[in-house]
Amino acid sequence: MQVFTDIDEVPDGFGPSVVTIGNFDGVHRGHQAVLGRLVRLARADDRAAVAVTFDPHPATVHRPQSAPELLTGLADRLELMAGTGLDAVLVVPYSLAFAAQTPEEFVTRYLTGALGARSVVVGHDVRFGRDNGGDLAAMVDLGGVHGFEVVAIDDVGECLPAADGAGQRWSSSAARALLAEGDVAQAADVLGRRHRVRGTVVHGDARGRELGFPTANLGAIAGMVPADGVYAGWLVRPQLRAVDGAHPDVRLPAAISIGTNPTFDGVERRVEAYVLDRSDLDLYDEEVVLELVEHLRPTLRFDGVEPLVTQMHADVARAREILAGDPA
């Protein structure tokens, strides 16, 4: 999949293409269905399948104080989008200047001008251009003027049953709500995959090593960190995977702790992972991905080191049991 991080990177004469527009935060099952349909439409007409997305998220520009926490960082968003079969993604640097374009300016510069769009796939609630002035009817009108068809799609699927039986959409907000509760297993049903966070391993207090459980502490984390607690999951090493995808240490079972270490009166919220039964790994300064499989327990304050270590042994045993039956 080609990735263009600015409109100027799109080569002259690109297209013809089938294009969709969206933030695609989390690339959940609804997104996957839309992008899959886009790819099928493009293949049927021998055109390029392209998604236009934005970085940073528009909400962080227009209303930073109330912007939602993003489910995925850009690197993971692009990796997940590539998995849908897209030929290219245009990542638009979102700014107030970009947002000031009229709907027609956006369409003619980005969709038809740069990407050679012949079809545009959008939801019925699409909004684009200055003050979100463009809607589905405007897109259809612009398609008639500028030579592209508009394919309008309905919301795709449901996730968890609602109290009234109506169900919820597969949505980024539904996934965020579940992660805020620590329910990573149900969030995986919405996302169609395990939730992941990405970060670089940094030096911590070395307290885990002293207790017999050396941990990889993550800094500069991309992706929504779920509720405090202990989780079973996987530590994935993208750099090692790029060199040798079959290496046995690419994907390692782990017990993952999120919280402030209240037993030691900690105040800084941390994400750290103990790779089960391994004390030989040197992960410092390496970027790793944590895939969260199941919530084991909430964060607790223990009356001393001994009961804490006893519980850590129980956590590791439970994580080992869960991950033994978790598909790769």
mmCIF file of C-alpha atoms in Angstrom:
data_model
loop_
_atom_site.group_PDB
_atom_site.id
_atom_site.type_symbol
_atom_site.label_atom_id
_atom_site.label_comp_id
_atom_site.label_asym_id
_atom_site.label_seq_id
_atom_site.Cartn_x
_atom_site.Cartn_y
_atom_site.Cartn_z
ATOM 1 C CA MET A 1 0.000 0.000 0.000
ATOM 2 C CA GLN A 2 1.301 3.417 -0.937
ATOM 3 C CA VAL A 3 1.165 6.091 1.752
ATOM 4 C CA PHE A 4 1.132 9.760 0.789
ATOM 5 C CA THR A 5 1.608 12.103 3.744
ATOM 6 C CA ASP A 6 0.822 15.225 1.724
ATOM 7 C CA ILE A 7 -1.083 15.983 -1.443
ATOM 8 C CA ASP A 8 2.179 17.028 -3.134
ATOM 9 C CA GLU A 9 3.450 13.447 -2.818
ATOM 10 C CA VAL A 10 0.690 12.067 -5.045
ATOM 11 C CA PRO A 11 2.253 11.532 -8.494
ATOM 12 C CA ASP A 12 0.868 13.370 -11.481
ATOM 13 C CA GLY A 13 -1.690 11.335 -13.380
ATOM 14 C CA PHE A 14 -2.601 9.181 -10.380
ATOM 15 C CA GLY A 15 -5.840 7.274 -10.895
ATOM 16 C CA PRO A 16 -8.456 6.593 -11.963
ATOM 17 C CA SER A 17 -9.502 5.713 -8.449
ATOM 18 C CA VAL A 18 -12.321 4.855 -6.086
ATOM 19 C CA VAL A 19 -11.986 7.039 -2.979
ATOM 20 C CA THR A 20 -13.442 7.200 0.509
ATOM 21 C CA ILE A 21 -12.939 9.731 3.292
ATOM 22 C CA GLY A 22 -12.735 9.252 7.043
ATOM 23 C CA ASN A 23 -10.744 9.334 10.264
ATOM 24 C CA PHE A 24 -10.845 5.523 10.592
ATOM 25 C CA ASP A 25 -9.766 5.652 14.229
ATOM 26 C CA GLY A 26 -9.291 2.085 15.389
ATOM 27 C CA VAL A 27 -10.084 0.648 11.942
ATOM 28 C CA HIS A 28 -12.899 -1.291 13.615
ATOM 29 C CA ARG A 29 -15.178 -3.850 11.971
ATOM 30 C CA GLY A 30 -17.421 -1.179 10.500
ATOM 31 C CA HIS A 31 -14.428 0.542 8.916
ATOM 32 C CA GLN A 32 -13.154 -2.792 7.648
ATOM 33 C CA ALA A 33 -16.493 -3.519 5.969
ATOM 34 C CA VAL A 34 -16.555 -0.101 4.278
ATOM 35 C CA LEU A 35 -12.958 -0.346 3.103
ATOM 36 C CA GLY A 36 -13.528 -3.905 1.917
ATOM 37 C CA ARG A 37 -16.474 -2.745 -0.175
ATOM 38 C CA LEU A 38 -14.365 0.088 -1.565
ATOM 39 C CA VAL A 39 -11.668 -2.374 -2.612
ATOM 40 C CA ARG A 40 -14.201 -4.649 -4.306
ATOM 41 C CA LEU A 41 -15.667 -1.730 -6.265
ATOM 42 C CA ALA A 42 -12.204 -0.635 -7.340
ATOM 43 C CA ARG A 43 -11.173 -4.132 -8.429
ATOM 44 C CA ALA A 44 -14.350 -4.544 -10.473
ATOM 45 C CA ASP A 45 -13.483 -1.442 -12.530
ATOM 46 C CA ASP A 46 -9.684 -1.904 -12.503
ATOM 47 C CA ARG A 47 -9.197 1.279 -10.480
ATOM 48 C CA ALA A 48 -7.050 2.158 -7.478
ATOM 49 C CA ALA A 49 -8.705 1.815 -4.054
ATOM 50 C CA VAL A 50 -7.798 4.911 -2.013
ATOM 51 C CA ALA A 51 -8.717 6.250 1.423
ATOM 52 C CA VAL A 52 -8.258 9.853 2.512
ATOM 53 C CA THR A 53 -7.655 10.227 6.243
ATOM 54 C CA PHE A 54 -6.441 12.987 8.537
ATOM 55 C CA ASP A 55 -3.617 13.577 11.002
ATOM 56 C CA PRO A 56 -4.067 14.996 13.545
ATOM 57 C CA HIS A 57 -7.678 14.063 14.190
ATOM 58 C CA PRO A 58 -9.913 17.047 13.299
ATOM 59 C CA ALA A 59 -11.363 17.148 16.817
ATOM 60 C CA THR A 60 -7.937 17.882 18.290
ATOM 61 C CA VAL A 61 -7.726 20.965 16.072
ATOM 62 C CA HIS A 62 -11.272 22.294 16.534
ATOM 63 C CA ARG A 63 -11.964 21.312 20.152
ATOM 64 C CA PRO A 64 -8.762 20.079 21.808
ATOM 65 C CA GLN A 65 -10.209 20.226 25.332
ATOM 66 C CA SER A 66 -12.915 17.680 24.506
ATOM 67 C CA ALA A 67 -11.316 15.651 21.722
ATOM 68 C CA PRO A 68 -11.684 11.881 22.161
ATOM 69 C CA GLU A 69 -8.684 9.747 23.057
ATOM 70 C CA LEU A 70 -7.560 8.026 19.874
ATOM 71 C CA LEU A 71 -7.777 4.252 19.728
ATOM 72 C CA THR A 72 -4.760 3.960 17.440
ATOM 73 C CA GLY A 73 -1.712 5.978 16.557
ATOM 74 C CA LEU A 74 -1.033 6.737 12.920
ATOM 75 C CA ALA A 75 1.428 3.862 12.420
ATOM 76 C CA ASP A 76 -1.108 1.283 13.603
ATOM 77 C CA ARG A 77 -3.952 2.925 11.723
ATOM 78 C CA LEU A 78 -2.005 2.677 8.463
ATOM 79 C CA GLU A 79 -0.936 -0.909 9.150
ATOM 80 C CA LEU A 80 -4.540 -1.915 9.794
ATOM 81 C CA MET A 81 -5.785 -0.062 6.725
ATOM 82 C CA ALA A 82 -3.194 -1.835 4.590
ATOM 83 C CA GLY A 83 -4.682 -5.112 5.778
ATOM 84 C CA THR A 84 -7.988 -4.284 4.051
ATOM 85 C CA GLY A 85 -6.399 -4.382 0.588
ATOM 86 C CA LEU A 86 -6.218 -0.654 -0.115
ATOM 87 C CA ASP A 87 -3.833 0.453 -2.831
ATOM 88 C CA ALA A 88 -3.090 3.840 -1.290
ATOM 89 C CA VAL A 89 -3.851 6.146 1.623
ATOM 90 C CA LEU A 90 -3.539 9.918 1.524
ATOM 91 C CA VAL A 91 -2.872 11.267 5.028
ATOM 92 C CA VAL A 92 -3.946 14.907 4.974
ATOM 93 C CA PRO A 93 -2.190 17.167 7.527
ATOM 94 C CA TYR A 94 -5.271 18.606 9.201
ATOM 95 C CA SER A 95 -5.209 22.302 10.093
ATOM 96 C CA LEU A 96 -7.536 25.280 10.341
ATOM 97 C CA ALA A 97 -6.343 26.385 6.904
ATOM 98 C CA PHE A 98 -7.315 23.012 5.424
ATOM 99 C CA ALA A 99 -10.689 23.169 7.191
ATOM 100 C CA ALA A 100 -11.382 26.595 5.651
ATOM 101 C CA GLN A 101 -11.709 25.156 2.122
ATOM 102 C CA THR A 102 -15.142 25.134 0.557
ATOM 103 C CA PRO A 103 -16.642 21.723 -0.215
ATOM 104 C CA GLU A 104 -15.937 22.230 -3.920
ATOM 105 C CA GLU A 105 -12.321 23.260 -3.273
ATOM 106 C CA PHE A 106 -11.759 20.083 -1.262
ATOM 107 C CA VAL A 107 -13.315 17.898 -3.942
ATOM 108 C CA THR A 108 -11.475 19.457 -6.887
ATOM 109 C CA ARG A 109 -8.096 19.680 -5.206
ATOM 110 C CA TYR A 110 -7.978 16.347 -3.385
ATOM 111 C CA LEU A 111 -10.500 13.907 -4.818
ATOM 112 C CA THR A 112 -10.572 14.669 -8.547
ATOM 113 C CA GLY A 113 -7.445 16.776 -8.912
ATOM 114 C CA ALA A 114 -4.857 14.733 -7.019
ATOM 115 C CA LEU A 115 -6.442 11.276 -6.845
ATOM 116 C CA GLY A 116 -8.368 11.110 -10.113
ATOM 117 C CA ALA A 117 -11.542 9.942 -8.381
ATOM 118 C CA ARG A 118 -14.172 8.364 -10.602
ATOM 119 C CA SER A 119 -16.218 7.034 -7.679
ATOM 120 C CA VAL A 120 -16.501 8.381 -4.127
ATOM 121 C CA VAL A 121 -17.788 6.082 -1.382
ATOM 122 C CA VAL A 122 -19.307 7.886 1.629
ATOM 123 C CA GLY A 123 -21.791 7.368 4.431
ATOM 124 C CA HIS A 124 -25.176 9.031 4.477
ATOM 125 C CA ASP A 125 -23.938 11.303 7.282
ATOM 126 C CA VAL A 126 -20.845 12.534 5.418
ATOM 127 C CA ARG A 127 -19.750 16.125 6.132
ATOM 128 C CA PHE A 128 -16.870 17.938 4.436
ATOM 129 C CA GLY A 129 -15.580 21.399 3.651
ATOM 130 C CA ARG A 130 -15.778 24.689 5.549
ATOM 131 C CA ASP A 131 -17.989 24.464 8.655
ATOM 132 C CA ASN A 132 -18.935 20.944 7.518
ATOM 133 C CA GLY A 133 -21.045 22.657 4.873
ATOM 134 C CA GLY A 134 -20.883 19.753 2.449
ATOM 135 C CA ASP A 135 -23.249 16.807 2.892
ATOM 136 C CA LEU A 136 -24.322 13.819 0.820
ATOM 137 C CA ALA A 137 -26.519 15.926 -1.487
ATOM 138 C CA ALA A 138 -23.642 18.337 -2.071
ATOM 139 C CA MET A 139 -21.288 15.456 -2.883
ATOM 140 C CA VAL A 140 -23.770 14.077 -5.407
ATOM 141 C CA ASP A 141 -24.127 17.513 -7.019
ATOM 142 C CA LEU A 142 -20.356 17.947 -7.193
ATOM 143 C CA GLY A 143 -20.035 14.482 -8.692
ATOM 144 C CA GLY A 144 -22.368 15.499 -11.485
ATOM 145 C CA VAL A 145 -20.296 18.602 -12.210
ATOM 146 C CA HIS A 146 -16.835 17.026 -11.881
ATOM 147 C CA GLY A 147 -17.405 13.594 -13.351
ATOM 148 C CA PHE A 148 -17.570 11.080 -10.522
ATOM 149 C CA GLU A 149 -20.324 8.880 -9.148
ATOM 150 C CA VAL A 150 -21.205 8.806 -5.461
ATOM 151 C CA VAL A 151 -21.827 5.498 -3.696
ATOM 152 C CA ALA A 152 -23.691 6.063 -0.425
ATOM 153 C CA ILE A 153 -23.463 3.272 2.140
ATOM 154 C CA ASP A 154 -25.457 2.560 5.281
ATOM 155 C CA ASP A 155 -24.016 1.911 8.721
ATOM 156 C CA VAL A 156 -22.545 -1.563 8.835
ATOM 157 C CA GLY A 157 -23.414 -4.077 11.543
ATOM 158 C CA GLU A 158 -23.948 -3.945 15.279
ATOM 159 C CA CYS A 159 -21.776 -4.743 18.258
ATOM 160 C CA LEU A 160 -23.086 -5.334 21.784
ATOM 161 C CA PRO A 161 -26.837 -5.726 22.454
ATOM 162 C CA ALA A 162 -28.330 -2.592 23.989
ATOM 163 C CA ALA A 163 -30.807 -2.661 26.837
ATOM 164 C CA ASP A 164 -33.680 -2.081 24.430
ATOM 165 C CA GLY A 165 -32.437 -4.778 22.089
ATOM 166 C CA ALA A 166 -31.625 -2.298 19.326
ATOM 167 C CA GLY A 167 -27.883 -2.852 19.509
ATOM 168 C CA GLN A 168 -25.030 -0.421 18.960
ATOM 169 C CA ARG A 169 -23.091 0.420 15.841
ATOM 170 C CA TRP A 170 -19.605 -0.888 15.400
ATOM 171 C CA SER A 171 -18.011 2.418 16.273
ATOM 172 C CA SER A 172 -14.906 4.037 17.689
ATOM 173 C CA SER A 173 -16.953 5.461 20.574
ATOM 174 C CA ALA A 174 -18.256 1.991 21.498
ATOM 175 C CA ALA A 175 -14.696 0.632 21.560
ATOM 176 C CA ARG A 176 -13.507 3.579 23.688
ATOM 177 C CA ALA A 177 -16.276 3.018 26.231
ATOM 178 C CA LEU A 178 -15.351 -0.645 26.595
ATOM 179 C CA LEU A 179 -11.642 0.080 26.934
ATOM 180 C CA ALA A 180 -12.363 2.727 29.568
ATOM 181 C CA GLU A 181 -13.941 -0.102 31.584
ATOM 182 C CA GLY A 182 -11.011 -2.434 30.924
ATOM 183 C CA ASP A 183 -13.183 -4.771 28.870
ATOM 184 C CA VAL A 184 -10.603 -5.555 26.202
ATOM 185 C CA ALA A 185 -12.306 -8.817 25.226
ATOM 186 C CA GLN A 186 -15.573 -7.076 24.260
ATOM 187 C CA ALA A 187 -13.612 -4.257 22.622
ATOM 188 C CA ALA A 188 -11.990 -6.897 20.431
ATOM 189 C CA ASP A 189 -15.479 -7.876 19.215
ATOM 190 C CA VAL A 190 -16.041 -4.291 18.064
ATOM 191 C CA LEU A 191 -12.558 -3.860 16.606
ATOM 192 C CA GLY A 192 -12.381 -7.274 14.957
ATOM 193 C CA ARG A 193 -8.942 -7.749 16.514
ATOM 194 C CA ARG A 194 -7.073 -7.359 19.799
ATOM 195 C CA HIS A 195 -6.687 -3.764 20.968
ATOM 196 C CA ARG A 196 -3.077 -2.624 20.772
ATOM 197 C CA VAL A 197 -0.878 0.113 22.169
ATOM 198 C CA ARG A 198 2.572 0.984 20.845
ATOM 199 C CA GLY A 199 5.547 2.560 22.590
ATOM 200 C CA THR A 200 9.291 2.574 23.065
ATOM 201 C CA VAL A 201 10.749 0.619 25.976
ATOM 202 C CA VAL A 202 12.295 2.956 28.529
ATOM 203 C CA HIS A 203 14.084 2.526 31.846
ATOM 204 C CA GLY A 204 11.838 2.262 34.896
ATOM 205 C CA ASP A 205 12.518 1.730 38.604
ATOM 206 C CA ALA A 206 13.805 -1.841 38.044
ATOM 207 C CA ARG A 207 11.449 -2.855 40.851
ATOM 208 C CA GLY A 208 9.951 -5.646 38.760
ATOM 209 C CA ARG A 209 13.376 -7.191 38.238
ATOM 210 C CA GLU A 210 14.027 -7.021 41.984
ATOM 211 C CA LEU A 211 10.771 -8.914 42.573
ATOM 212 C CA GLY A 212 11.612 -11.562 39.970
ATOM 213 C CA PHE A 213 9.392 -10.153 37.208
ATOM 214 C CA PRO A 214 11.475 -7.890 34.909
ATOM 215 C CA THR A 215 9.153 -5.643 32.929
ATOM 216 C CA ALA A 216 9.363 -3.609 29.750
ATOM 217 C CA ASN A 217 8.114 -0.096 30.554
ATOM 218 C CA LEU A 218 6.568 1.785 27.642
ATOM 219 C CA GLY A 219 7.095 5.465 26.961
ATOM 220 C CA ALA A 220 5.615 7.773 24.307
ATOM 221 C CA ILE A 221 2.576 5.516 23.988
ATOM 222 C CA ALA A 222 0.376 5.637 20.885
ATOM 223 C CA GLY A 223 -3.103 4.170 21.219
ATOM 224 C CA MET A 224 -5.737 4.391 23.935
ATOM 225 C CA VAL A 225 -4.531 2.954 27.238
ATOM 226 C CA PRO A 226 -7.405 0.996 28.834
ATOM 227 C CA ALA A 227 -8.476 1.109 32.473
ATOM 228 C CA ASP A 228 -5.916 0.410 35.188
ATOM 229 C CA GLY A 229 -5.443 -3.249 35.953
ATOM 230 C CA VAL A 230 -3.556 -6.391 35.031
ATOM 231 C CA TYR A 231 -4.075 -7.996 31.622
ATOM 232 C CA ALA A 232 -3.018 -11.051 29.680
ATOM 233 C CA GLY A 233 -1.619 -10.140 26.278
ATOM 234 C CA TRP A 234 1.153 -10.315 23.751
ATOM 235 C CA LEU A 235 4.301 -8.265 23.286
ATOM 236 C CA VAL A 236 5.032 -7.901 19.577
ATOM 237 C CA ARG A 237 8.383 -6.688 18.201
ATOM 238 C CA PRO A 238 7.829 -4.945 14.827
ATOM 239 C CA GLN A 239 11.536 -4.352 14.158
ATOM 240 C CA LEU A 240 12.346 -8.037 14.655
ATOM 241 C CA ARG A 241 9.318 -9.036 12.566
ATOM 242 C CA ALA A 242 10.579 -6.855 9.700
ATOM 243 C CA VAL A 243 13.889 -8.739 9.711
ATOM 244 C CA ASP A 244 12.616 -12.266 10.357
ATOM 245 C CA GLY A 245 8.868 -12.735 10.664
ATOM 246 C CA ALA A 246 9.348 -16.367 11.688
ATOM 247 C CA HIS A 247 11.669 -15.571 14.612
ATOM 248 C CA PRO A 248 10.303 -17.153 17.830
ATOM 249 C CA ASP A 249 10.694 -13.875 19.736
ATOM 250 C CA VAL A 250 8.546 -11.780 17.385
ATOM 251 C CA ARG A 251 5.385 -12.345 19.467
ATOM 252 C CA LEU A 252 5.785 -13.130 23.145
ATOM 253 C CA PRO A 253 3.193 -13.958 25.835
ATOM 254 C CA ALA A 254 3.022 -11.343 28.566
ATOM 255 C CA ALA A 255 1.314 -10.190 31.748
ATOM 256 C CA ILE A 256 0.659 -6.466 31.363
ATOM 257 C CA SER A 257 0.205 -3.994 34.200
ATOM 258 C CA ILE A 258 -1.410 -0.585 33.805
ATOM 259 C CA GLY A 259 -1.529 1.781 36.762
ATOM 260 C CA THR A 260 0.405 3.720 39.382
ATOM 261 C CA ASN A 261 1.872 0.888 41.513
ATOM 262 C CA PRO A 262 -0.109 1.883 44.644
ATOM 263 C CA THR A 263 1.694 -0.642 46.850
ATOM 264 C CA PHE A 264 4.794 1.555 46.447
ATOM 265 C CA ASP A 265 2.830 4.837 46.609
ATOM 266 C CA GLY A 266 3.393 5.487 42.921
ATOM 267 C CA VAL A 267 1.783 8.502 41.282
ATOM 268 C CA GLU A 268 2.839 8.115 37.647
ATOM 269 C CA ARG A 269 0.559 5.969 35.499
ATOM 270 C CA ARG A 270 2.625 3.360 33.686
ATOM 271 C CA VAL A 271 2.210 0.602 31.147
ATOM 272 C CA GLU A 272 4.604 -2.290 31.647
ATOM 273 C CA ALA A 273 4.787 -5.857 30.410
ATOM 274 C CA TYR A 274 6.425 -8.951 31.881
ATOM 275 C CA VAL A 275 7.250 -11.482 29.174
ATOM 276 C CA LEU A 276 6.339 -14.811 30.710
ATOM 277 C CA ASP A 277 9.292 -16.825 31.977
ATOM 278 C CA ARG A 278 11.888 -14.618 30.267
ATOM 279 C CA SER A 279 14.633 -12.636 31.980
ATOM 280 C CA ASP A 280 17.124 -12.603 29.098
ATOM 281 C CA LEU A 281 15.490 -9.990 26.853
ATOM 282 C CA ASP A 282 17.071 -6.578 26.261
ATOM 283 C CA LEU A 283 14.261 -4.409 24.890
ATOM 284 C CA TYR A 284 15.494 -0.952 25.891
ATOM 285 C CA ASP A 285 14.936 1.693 23.197
ATOM 286 C CA GLU A 286 13.010 -0.811 21.066
ATOM 287 C CA GLU A 287 9.524 0.016 19.814
ATOM 288 C CA VAL A 288 7.069 -2.701 20.819
ATOM 289 C CA VAL A 289 3.339 -3.305 20.472
ATOM 290 C CA LEU A 290 1.183 -4.717 23.258
ATOM 291 C CA GLU A 291 -1.938 -6.643 22.228
ATOM 292 C CA LEU A 292 -4.384 -6.926 25.126
ATOM 293 C CA VAL A 293 -6.363 -10.161 25.321
ATOM 294 C CA GLU A 294 -8.159 -10.305 28.675
ATOM 295 C CA HIS A 295 -8.523 -8.288 31.879
ATOM 296 C CA LEU A 296 -7.315 -10.318 34.857
ATOM 297 C CA ARG A 297 -7.978 -8.038 37.832
ATOM 298 C CA PRO A 298 -8.079 -4.377 38.892
ATOM 299 C CA THR A 299 -5.065 -2.558 40.295
ATOM 300 C CA LEU A 300 -4.809 -3.234 44.039
ATOM 301 C CA ARG A 301 -2.779 -1.937 46.969
ATOM 302 C CA PHE A 302 -1.082 -4.774 48.884
ATOM 303 C CA ASP A 303 0.131 -4.732 52.478
ATOM 304 C CA GLY A 304 3.763 -5.310 51.638
ATOM 305 C CA VAL A 305 5.915 -7.050 49.067
ATOM 306 C CA GLU A 306 5.150 -10.653 49.990
ATOM 307 C CA PRO A 307 1.402 -10.619 49.217
ATOM 308 C CA LEU A 308 2.142 -8.617 46.058
ATOM 309 C CA VAL A 309 4.608 -11.233 44.795
ATOM 310 C CA THR A 310 2.153 -14.022 45.622
ATOM 311 C CA GLN A 311 -0.502 -12.269 43.542
ATOM 312 C CA MET A 312 1.975 -11.656 40.699
ATOM 313 C CA HIS A 313 2.665 -15.394 40.534
ATOM 314 C CA ALA A 314 -1.082 -16.007 40.337
ATOM 315 C CA ASP A 315 -1.427 -13.355 37.608
ATOM 316 C CA VAL A 316 1.327 -14.947 35.544
ATOM 317 C CA ALA A 317 -0.210 -18.414 35.922
ATOM 318 C CA ARG A 318 -3.593 -17.096 34.791
ATOM 319 C CA ALA A 319 -2.071 -15.201 31.864
ATOM 320 C CA ARG A 320 -0.215 -18.326 30.786
ATOM 321 C CA GLU A 321 -3.456 -20.321 30.870
ATOM 322 C CA ILE A 322 -5.372 -17.744 28.804
ATOM 323 C CA LEU A 323 -2.657 -17.200 26.215
ATOM 324 C CA ALA A 324 -2.093 -20.918 25.719
ATOM 325 C CA GLY A 325 -5.489 -21.032 24.022
ATOM 326 C CA ASP A 326 -5.295 -17.654 22.245
ATOM 327 C CA PRO A 327 -4.871 -17.863 18.467
ATOM 328 C CA ALA A 328 -1.841 -16.141 16.989
#
